[in-house]
Amino acid sequence: MERHKWQCGTSVLDKFLAFKVAHMSCTTRQISKINDCCTVHDSCYEKKKLSKEKCDTLMQDCFEAAVSVETGSKRSTCRALMDGFEAAVDLFGDSAYGNAK
């Protein structure tokens, strides 16, 4: 995946770091699906038809499906990274949800 298409993160720095660690921890198939999850999550925040909590739960379910396309060590390392992504959303997502268009 090209970096300019990467959607996970809120700032340029967040996106850059998330992109780099995803490429170290996950396979190309997982990365593509994870990026789709982030795009859907951003849209959920922007539309505000659902609560932040519901948007976040949908993202977590999407991440689980994305990670599950692989088996073995890449599944484990990618799952650990998604735990980190989810923790970041828990910690910093309130402002992103509140500031969404």
C-alpha angles and dihedrals in degrees: 000000000000115000095233089062094053113113105179111111137034105243133041090255093047091051093047093051094044090049093051097047092044090056090051095046108032140047124250091257092051092046093054092051093044090053089052089052091054092049091052091045092052090050091049090054093046096049093046091201088129131043120262089250093054092047089051093048090051089050092051091050090048092050090051091053091046093051092046094065087084135049133209128025097345089056090053097045093044091048089053090052092049088053086058093047089050092049090052090052090049091051101039106018097093092073092043091052092046093047096044114120 
